[in-house]
C-alpha positions as YAML, in Angstrom:
chain: A
units: angstrom
residues:
- id: 1
  name: LEU
  ca: [45.36, 29.15, -50.29]
- id: 2
  name: SER
  ca: [45.43, 25.75, -51.78]
- id: 3
  name: ASN
  ca: [48.29, 24.98, -54.50]
- id: 4
  name: SER
  ca: [45.95, 25.60, -57.31]
- id: 5
  name: ASP
  ca: [44.85, 28.90, -55.77]
- id: 6
  name: SER
  ca: [48.37, 29.98, -55.46]
- id: 7
  name: ASP
  ca: [49.27, 28.83, -59.10]
- id: 8
  name: ASN
  ca: [46.25, 30.65, -60.55]
- id: 9
  name: GLY
  ca: [46.67, 33.82, -58.39]
- id: 10
  name: ALA
  ca: [43.97, 35.38, -56.30]
- id: 11
  name: ALA
  ca: [40.64, 33.81, -56.37]
- id: 12
  name: THR
  ca: [38.08, 35.66, -58.73]
- id: 13
  name: ASP
  ca: [35.13, 37.49, -57.09]
- id: 14
  name: GLU
  ca: [33.02, 34.83, -58.74]
- id: 15
  name: GLN
  ca: [34.83, 31.99, -57.06]
- id: 16
  name: ILE
  ca: [34.60, 33.77, -53.66]
- id: 17
  name: LEU
  ca: [31.00, 34.23, -53.86]
- id: 18
  name: GLN
  ca: [30.54, 30.67, -54.93]
- id: 19
  name: LYS
  ca: [32.24, 29.51, -51.68]
- id: 20
  name: ALA
  ca: [29.82, 31.92, -49.61]
- id: 21
  name: SER
  ca: [27.49, 30.09, -47.21]
- id: 22
  name: GLU
  ca: [23.79, 29.55, -47.76]
- id: 23
  name: THR
  ca: [23.32, 32.16, -44.85]
- id: 24
  name: LEU
  ca: [25.08, 34.90, -47.10]
- id: 25
  name: ALA
  ca: [23.10, 34.08, -50.05]
- id: 26
  name: SER
  ca: [20.00, 34.47, -48.14]
- id: 27
  name: ASP
  ca: [21.19, 37.65, -46.30]
- id: 28
  name: LYS
  ca: [19.37, 40.52, -48.00]
- id: 29
  name: ASN
  ca: [21.61, 43.08, -46.79]
- id: 30
  name: PHE
  ca: [24.83, 41.45, -47.95]
- id: 31
  name: ILE
  ca: [23.35, 40.67, -51.29]
- id: 32
  name: LEU
  ca: [22.14, 44.30, -51.65]
- id: 33
  name: GLN
  ca: [25.65, 45.39, -50.91]
- id: 34
  name: ALA
  ca: [27.25, 42.90, -53.16]
- id: 35
  name: VAL
  ca: [25.04, 43.91, -56.15]
- id: 36
  name: GLN
  ca: [25.99, 47.63, -55.51]
- id: 37
  name: GLU
  ca: [29.60, 46.48, -55.95]
- id: 38
  name: GLY
  ca: [29.29, 43.80, -58.46]
- id: 39
  name: GLY
  ca: [26.11, 44.46, -60.43]
- id: 40
  name: LYS
  ca: [23.93, 41.73, -61.82]
- id: 41
  name: GLU
  ca: [26.41, 38.76, -61.80]
- id: 42
  name: VAL
  ca: [26.04, 38.67, -58.06]
- id: 43
  name: LEU
  ca: [22.35, 37.61, -58.52]
- id: 44
  name: PHE
  ca: [23.78, 34.19, -59.74]
- id: 45
  name: PHE
  ca: [24.55, 33.43, -56.03]
- id: 46
  name: ALA
  ca: [21.40, 34.98, -54.22]
- id: 47
  name: SER
  ca: [18.98, 32.66, -52.87]
- id: 48
  name: GLU
  ca: [15.66, 31.94, -54.85]
- id: 49
  name: THR
  ca: [14.01, 34.31, -52.37]
- id: 50
  name: LEU
  ca: [16.22, 37.20, -53.07]
- id: 51
  name: LEU
  ca: [16.25, 36.63, -56.79]
- id: 52
  name: ASN
  ca: [12.75, 37.72, -56.54]
- id: 53
  name: ASP
  ca: [13.04, 40.38, -54.06]
- id: 54
  name: THR
  ca: [11.89, 43.55, -55.89]
- id: 55
  name: GLU
  ca: [14.48, 45.76, -54.11]
- id: 56
  name: VAL
  ca: [17.38, 43.38, -54.63]
- id: 57
  name: VAL
  ca: [16.53, 43.06, -58.42]
- id: 58
  name: MET
  ca: [15.63, 46.80, -58.95]
- id: 59
  name: GLU
  ca: [19.16, 47.49, -57.51]
- id: 60
  name: ALA
  ca: [20.87, 45.18, -59.85]
- id: 61
  name: ILE
  ca: [18.72, 46.92, -62.74]
- id: 62
  name: ARG
  ca: [19.82, 50.36, -61.59]
- id: 63
  name: GLN
  ca: [23.50, 49.16, -61.77]
- id: 64
  name: GLU
  ca: [23.16, 47.37, -65.27]
- id: 65
  name: GLY
  ca: [20.18, 48.42, -66.78]
- id: 66
  name: ALA
  ca: [16.78, 46.56, -67.22]
- id: 67
  name: LYS
  ca: [17.58, 44.70, -70.18]
- id: 68
  name: LYS
  ca: [20.55, 42.99, -69.16]
- id: 69
  name: VAL
  ca: [19.38, 41.65, -65.90]
- id: 70
  name: LEU
  ca: [16.02, 40.49, -67.39]
- id: 71
  name: PHE
  ca: [18.07, 38.71, -70.19]
- id: 72
  name: ALA
  ca: [20.48, 37.09, -67.84]
- id: 73
  name: TYR
  ca: [17.87, 35.73, -65.28]
- id: 74
  name: LYS
  ca: [15.16, 33.61, -66.89]
- id: 75
  name: ALA
  ca: [13.57, 33.14, -63.22]
- id: 76
  name: ILE
  ca: [12.56, 36.78, -62.83]
- id: 77
  name: ARG
  ca: [11.05, 37.31, -66.23]
- id: 78
  name: SER
  ca: [7.76, 36.02, -65.07]
- id: 79
  name: ASN
  ca: [7.73, 38.11, -61.94]
- id: 80
  name: LYS
  ca: [5.07, 40.62, -62.51]
- id: 81
  name: GLN
  ca: [6.01, 43.08, -59.84]
- id: 82
  name: ILE
  ca: [9.67, 43.18, -61.03]
- id: 83
  name: VAL
  ca: [8.66, 43.32, -64.65]
- id: 84
  name: MET
  ca: [6.48, 46.16, -63.95]
- id: 85
  name: GLU
  ca: [9.21, 48.16, -62.46]
- id: 86
  name: ALA
  ca: [11.56, 47.16, -65.16]
- id: 87
  name: VAL
  ca: [9.29, 48.27, -68.25]
- id: 88
  name: LYS
  ca: [8.98, 51.54, -66.48]
- id: 89
  name: GLN
  ca: [12.64, 52.17, -66.92]
- id: 90
  name: ASN
  ca: [12.89, 50.60, -70.50]
- id: 91
  name: GLY
  ca: [9.65, 49.57, -72.40]
- id: 92
  name: LEU
  ca: [11.77, 47.48, -74.76]
- id: 93
  name: VAL
  ca: [12.47, 44.87, -72.16]
- id: 94
  name: LEU
  ca: [8.98, 43.58, -72.95]
- id: 95
  name: HIS
  ca: [10.91, 41.49, -75.50]
- id: 96
  name: ASP
  ca: [12.76, 39.59, -72.69]
- id: 97
  name: VAL
  ca: [9.74, 38.82, -70.31]
- id: 98
  name: SER
  ca: [7.69, 35.65, -70.34]
- id: 99
  name: GLU
  ca: [4.97, 35.03, -72.95]
- id: 100
  name: THR
  ca: [2.24, 35.42, -70.02]
- id: 101
  name: LEU
  ca: [3.49, 39.01, -68.98]
- id: 102
  name: GLN
  ca: [3.57, 39.91, -72.86]
- id: 103
  name: ASN
  ca: [-0.05, 39.14, -72.99]
- id: 104
  name: ASP
  ca: [-0.60, 40.89, -69.58]
- id: 105
  name: LYS
  ca: [-2.36, 44.22, -70.64]
- id: 106
  name: GLU
  ca: [-1.33, 46.14, -67.37]
- id: 107
  name: VAL
  ca: [2.29, 45.16, -68.21]
- id: 108
  name: VAL
  ca: [2.23, 45.92, -71.88]
- id: 109
  name: MET
  ca: [0.37, 49.28, -71.24]
- id: 110
  name: GLU
  ca: [3.20, 50.47, -68.87]
- id: 111
  name: ALA
  ca: [5.81, 49.17, -71.59]
- id: 112
  name: VAL
  ca: [4.28, 51.29, -74.46]
- id: 113
  name: ARG
  ca: [3.82, 54.33, -72.31]
- id: 114
  name: GLN
  ca: [7.64, 54.22, -71.72]
- id: 115
  name: ASP
  ca: [8.40, 53.37, -75.41]
- id: 116
  name: GLY
  ca: [5.64, 52.87, -77.99]
- id: 117
  name: PHE
  ca: [8.04, 50.61, -79.85]
- id: 118
  name: ALA
  ca: [7.56, 48.14, -77.30]
- id: 119
  name: LEU
  ca: [4.09, 47.14, -78.89]
- id: 120
  name: GLU
  ca: [6.31, 45.01, -81.33]
- id: 121
  name: PHE
  ca: [6.97, 42.56, -78.32]
- id: 122
  name: ALA
  ca: [3.26, 42.38, -77.03]
- id: 123
  name: SER
  ca: [1.36, 39.42, -77.64]
- id: 124
  name: GLU
  ca: [-0.83, 39.01, -80.83]
- id: 125
  name: THR
  ca: [-3.97, 39.51, -78.81]
- id: 126
  name: LEU
  ca: [-2.60, 42.87, -77.42]
- id: 127
  name: ARG
  ca: [-1.26, 43.95, -80.60]
- id: 128
  name: SER
  ca: [-4.83, 43.93, -81.70]
- id: 129
  name: ASP
  ca: [-6.17, 45.58, -78.77]
- id: 130
  name: LYS
  ca: [-7.03, 49.19, -79.70]
- id: 131
  name: VAL
  ca: [-6.42, 50.79, -76.32]
- id: 132
  name: VAL
  ca: [-2.91, 49.29, -76.33]
- id: 133
  name: VAL
  ca: [-2.48, 50.42, -79.90]
- id: 134
  name: MET
  ca: [-3.70, 53.96, -79.26]
- id: 135
  name: GLU
  ca: [-1.16, 54.38, -76.23]
- id: 136
  name: ALA
  ca: [1.72, 53.11, -78.52]
- id: 137
  name: VAL
  ca: [0.71, 55.66, -81.20]
- id: 138
  name: ARG
  ca: [0.71, 58.52, -78.75]
- id: 139
  name: GLN
  ca: [4.35, 57.52, -78.13]
- id: 140
  name: HIS
  ca: [5.14, 57.49, -82.03]
- id: 141
  name: ALA
  ca: [5.12, 53.88, -82.77]
- id: 142
  name: VAL
  ca: [2.20, 53.65, -85.49]
- id: 143
  name: GLU
  ca: [4.34, 51.41, -87.81]
- id: 144
  name: HIS
  ca: [4.00, 48.58, -85.30]
- id: 145
  name: ALA
  ca: [0.23, 48.85, -85.44]
- id: 146
  name: GLY
  ca: [-1.16, 46.24, -87.67]
- id: 147
  name: GLU
  ca: [-2.76, 46.86, -91.12]
- id: 148
  name: THR
  ca: [-6.38, 47.00, -89.51]
- id: 149
  name: PHE
  ca: [-5.06, 50.04, -87.24]
- id: 150
  name: GLN
  ca: [-3.09, 51.71, -90.16]
- id: 151
  name: SER
  ca: [-6.82, 51.91, -91.78]
- id: 152
  name: ASP
  ca: [-8.40, 52.95, -88.84]
- id: 153
  name: LYS
  ca: [-9.01, 56.65, -88.88]
- id: 154
  name: GLU
  ca: [-9.08, 57.37, -85.28]
- id: 155
  name: VAL
  ca: [-5.62, 55.67, -84.79]
- id: 156
  name: VAL
  ca: [-4.08, 57.46, -87.78]
- id: 157
  name: MET
  ca: [-5.37, 60.82, -86.67]
- id: 158
  name: GLU
  ca: [-3.55, 60.34, -83.29]
- id: 159
  name: ALA
  ca: [-0.39, 59.31, -85.06]
- id: 160
  name: VAL
  ca: [-0.30, 62.42, -87.18]
- id: 161
  name: ARG
  ca: [-1.12, 64.65, -84.45]
- id: 162
  name: GLN
  ca: [2.12, 63.21, -82.87]
- id: 163
  name: ASP
  ca: [4.25, 63.34, -85.89]
- id: 164
  name: GLY
  ca: [3.07, 64.46, -89.51]
- id: 165
  name: HIS
  ca: [5.52, 61.92, -90.94]
- id: 166
  name: ALA
  ca: [3.41, 59.19, -89.49]
- id: 167
  name: LEU
  ca: [1.27, 59.80, -92.59]
- id: 168
  name: ARG
  ca: [3.44, 57.25, -94.41]
- id: 169
  name: PHE
  ca: [2.29, 54.33, -92.33]
- id: 170
  name: ALA
  ca: [-1.27, 55.07, -92.93]
- id: 171
  name: SER
  ca: [-3.33, 53.08, -95.64]
- id: 172
  name: LYS
  ca: [-3.58, 54.31, -99.14]
- id: 173
  name: THR
  ca: [-7.03, 55.35, -98.55]
- id: 174
  name: LEU
  ca: [-6.42, 57.36, -95.43]
- id: 175
  name: ARG
  ca: [-3.31, 58.87, -97.11]
- id: 176
  name: SER
  ca: [-5.69, 60.36, -99.45]
- id: 177
  name: ASP
  ca: [-8.26, 61.90, -96.81]
- id: 178
  name: LYS
  ca: [-8.36, 65.22, -96.67]
- id: 179
  name: GLU
  ca: [-9.00, 65.45, -92.81]
- id: 180
  name: VAL
  ca: [-5.96, 63.15, -92.14]
- id: 181
  name: VAL
  ca: [-3.75, 64.91, -94.47]
- id: 182
  name: MET
  ca: [-4.78, 68.27, -93.08]
- id: 183
  name: GLU
  ca: [-3.75, 66.96, -89.65]
- id: 184
  name: ALA
  ca: [-0.59, 65.93, -90.77]
- id: 185
  name: VAL
  ca: [0.41, 69.23, -92.40]
- id: 186
  name: ARG
  ca: [0.23, 70.93, -89.26]
- id: 187
  name: LYS
  ca: [3.30, 69.02, -88.31]
- id: 188
  name: MET
  ca: [4.99, 68.85, -91.35]
- id: 189
  name: ARG
  ca: [4.81, 69.85, -95.11]
- id: 190
  name: PRO
  ca: [3.95, 66.56, -96.87]
- id: 191
  name: PHE
  ca: [3.46, 65.88, -100.61]
- id: 192
  name: CYS
  ca: [0.18, 64.01, -101.33]
- id: 193
  name: LYS
  ca: [-0.38, 63.96, -105.12]
- id: 194
  name: THR
  ca: [-4.09, 63.61, -104.83]
- id: 195
  name: LEU
  ca: [-4.57, 66.61, -102.42]
- id: 196
  name: TRP
  ca: [-1.72, 68.71, -103.33]
- id: 197
  name: SER
  ca: [-3.79, 71.02, -105.75]
- id: 198
  name: ASP
  ca: [-6.56, 71.30, -103.20]
- id: 199
  name: GLN
  ca: [-6.49, 74.94, -102.01]
- id: 200
  name: GLU
  ca: [-7.66, 73.93, -98.43]
- id: 201
  name: VAL
  ca: [-4.40, 71.84, -98.31]
- id: 202
  name: ILE
  ca: [-2.41, 74.45, -99.77]
- id: 203
  name: GLN
  ca: [-3.48, 77.26, -97.29]
- id: 204
  name: ALA
  ca: [-2.92, 74.92, -94.45]
- id: 205
  name: VAL
  ca: [0.73, 74.35, -95.58]
- id: 206
  name: GLN
  ca: [1.27, 77.98, -95.95]
- id: 207
  name: SER
  ca: [-0.32, 78.97, -92.68]
...
């Protein structure tokens, strides 16, 4: 050890890795084992090729979680293969990926299937895509649908089928729509001034 190393005690893991040869930085087996031991920080010392290697990055994600890894490494936020695997684990990491992939329907659909609230991080174009919105709504995320969809009876009906409380995010018109409210009361016991006195609604609540 040099005098400075002796003065500061043992070298840190990061210092050791920084001195690793380019051969080791490109050695997949070595980097995989290092990731298993050291987590996402090891990726700082991996070659560019391995930083975009799905197996290596997914091992880091298994160790640290998708959000931490994607947040730390800007370089992999545009790698569709890696991002697809990441959103399957945690749809909310859509927040941390590139704008290009936030506008990729395949990526966004996978994200909202895992967590409907990922819709919030999709591009404006895809937040206006009914297929995407319907998938998010099936995962209880109607509040992130735009006003247009909160006034769309098909979307709102799907939302209240999943959770009657989703009725509160519907447009005023649909909150007073008998068919919508009837669907909602199958999931909960709502109070709707316009329809509460309606015998069909009362019977539905009591059934």
